[in-house]
XYZ file of C-alpha atoms in Angstrom:
112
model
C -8.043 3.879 -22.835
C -8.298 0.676 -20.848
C -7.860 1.735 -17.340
C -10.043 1.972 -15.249
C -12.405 5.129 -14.877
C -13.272 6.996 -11.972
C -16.042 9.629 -11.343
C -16.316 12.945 -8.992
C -19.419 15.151 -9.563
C -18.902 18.523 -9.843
C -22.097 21.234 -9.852
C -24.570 18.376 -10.558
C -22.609 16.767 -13.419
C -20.615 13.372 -12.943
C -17.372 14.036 -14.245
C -15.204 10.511 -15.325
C -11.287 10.097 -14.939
C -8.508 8.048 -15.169
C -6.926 7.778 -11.740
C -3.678 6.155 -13.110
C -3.380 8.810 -15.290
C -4.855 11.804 -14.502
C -6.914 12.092 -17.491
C -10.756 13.267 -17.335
C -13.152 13.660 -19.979
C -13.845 16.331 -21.757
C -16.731 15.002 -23.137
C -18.070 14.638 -19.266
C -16.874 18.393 -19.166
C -19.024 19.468 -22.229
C -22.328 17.910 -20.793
C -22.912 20.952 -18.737
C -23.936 22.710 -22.269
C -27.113 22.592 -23.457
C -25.742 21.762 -26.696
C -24.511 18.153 -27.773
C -21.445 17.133 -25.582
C -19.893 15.863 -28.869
C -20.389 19.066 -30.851
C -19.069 21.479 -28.048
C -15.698 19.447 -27.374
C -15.224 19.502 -31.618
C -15.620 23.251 -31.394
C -12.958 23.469 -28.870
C -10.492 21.672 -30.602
C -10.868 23.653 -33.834
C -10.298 27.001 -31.968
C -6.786 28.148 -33.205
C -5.918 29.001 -29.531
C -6.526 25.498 -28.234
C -4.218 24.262 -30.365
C -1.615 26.768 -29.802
C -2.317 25.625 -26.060
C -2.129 22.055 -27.181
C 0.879 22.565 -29.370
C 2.963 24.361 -26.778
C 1.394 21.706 -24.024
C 2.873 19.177 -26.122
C 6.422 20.905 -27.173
C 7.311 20.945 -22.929
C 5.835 17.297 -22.182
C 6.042 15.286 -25.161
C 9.530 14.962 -26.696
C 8.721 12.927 -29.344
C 5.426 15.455 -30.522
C 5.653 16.204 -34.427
C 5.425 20.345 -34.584
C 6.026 20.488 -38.080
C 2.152 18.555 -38.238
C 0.754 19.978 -35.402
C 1.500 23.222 -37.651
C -0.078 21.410 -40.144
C -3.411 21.143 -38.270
C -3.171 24.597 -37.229
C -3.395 25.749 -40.850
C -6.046 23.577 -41.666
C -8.533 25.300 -39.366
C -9.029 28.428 -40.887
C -10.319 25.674 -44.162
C -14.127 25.574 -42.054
C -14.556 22.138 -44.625
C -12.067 20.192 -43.492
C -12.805 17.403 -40.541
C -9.934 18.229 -37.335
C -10.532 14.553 -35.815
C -9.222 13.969 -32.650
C -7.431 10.604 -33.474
C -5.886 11.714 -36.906
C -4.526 14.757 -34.540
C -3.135 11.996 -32.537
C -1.643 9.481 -34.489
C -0.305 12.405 -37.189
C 1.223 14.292 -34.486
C 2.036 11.502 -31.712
C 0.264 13.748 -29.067
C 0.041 12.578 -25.624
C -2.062 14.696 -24.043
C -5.275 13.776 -25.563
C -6.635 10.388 -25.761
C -9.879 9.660 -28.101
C -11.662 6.844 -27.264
C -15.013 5.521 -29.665
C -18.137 3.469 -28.474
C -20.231 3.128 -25.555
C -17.683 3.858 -22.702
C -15.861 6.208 -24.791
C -15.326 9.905 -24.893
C -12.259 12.583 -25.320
C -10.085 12.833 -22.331
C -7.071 15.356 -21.838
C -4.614 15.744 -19.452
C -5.292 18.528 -16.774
């Protein structure tokens, strides 16, 4: 994610985006916790029900999204053992609507 980012505080917390895009960071997001912004967006995306919401967020905006692997993924988190990364999720599935980004600028962004 190259563009350029953007940030609006919101309660205290400075919250970055993508203006181009529309993205913001769910990392950002996650920083109101008192636990590690890292740990708290992984914990989101291995809850079944965000990826139904991902998965059916996908189906109506991406037409090229893979739901045979996105079903895939599903499956594999009820296995508590196996690593969900948001990049593999990406690339395996050709999901738009999240965008991982590693290093010192980076983060995990979504699409509102």
């Amino acid at each position: 994610m190259k563009e350029k980012k953007e940030n609006i505080e919101v309660q205290g917390f400075k919250i970055s985006f993508v203006k181009e895009t529309g993205f913001i960071s769910l990392t950002d997001l996650a920083r109101k916790s008192e636990r590690d912004p890292t740990e708290v967006v992984r914990d989101w995306f291995r809850n079944s029900e965000t990826l139904l919401f991902l998965q059916t967020w996908e189906v109506i905006h991406n037409p090229n999204f893979k739901v045979w692997e996105m079903t895939h993924f599903r499956l594999q988190v009820l296995d508590k053992t196996r690593s969900l990364g948001f990049q593999r999720y990406t690339q395996e599935t050709l999901a738009i609507g999240l965008v991982s980004v590693s290093g010192r600028y980076g983060g995990t962004f979504a699409h509102p």
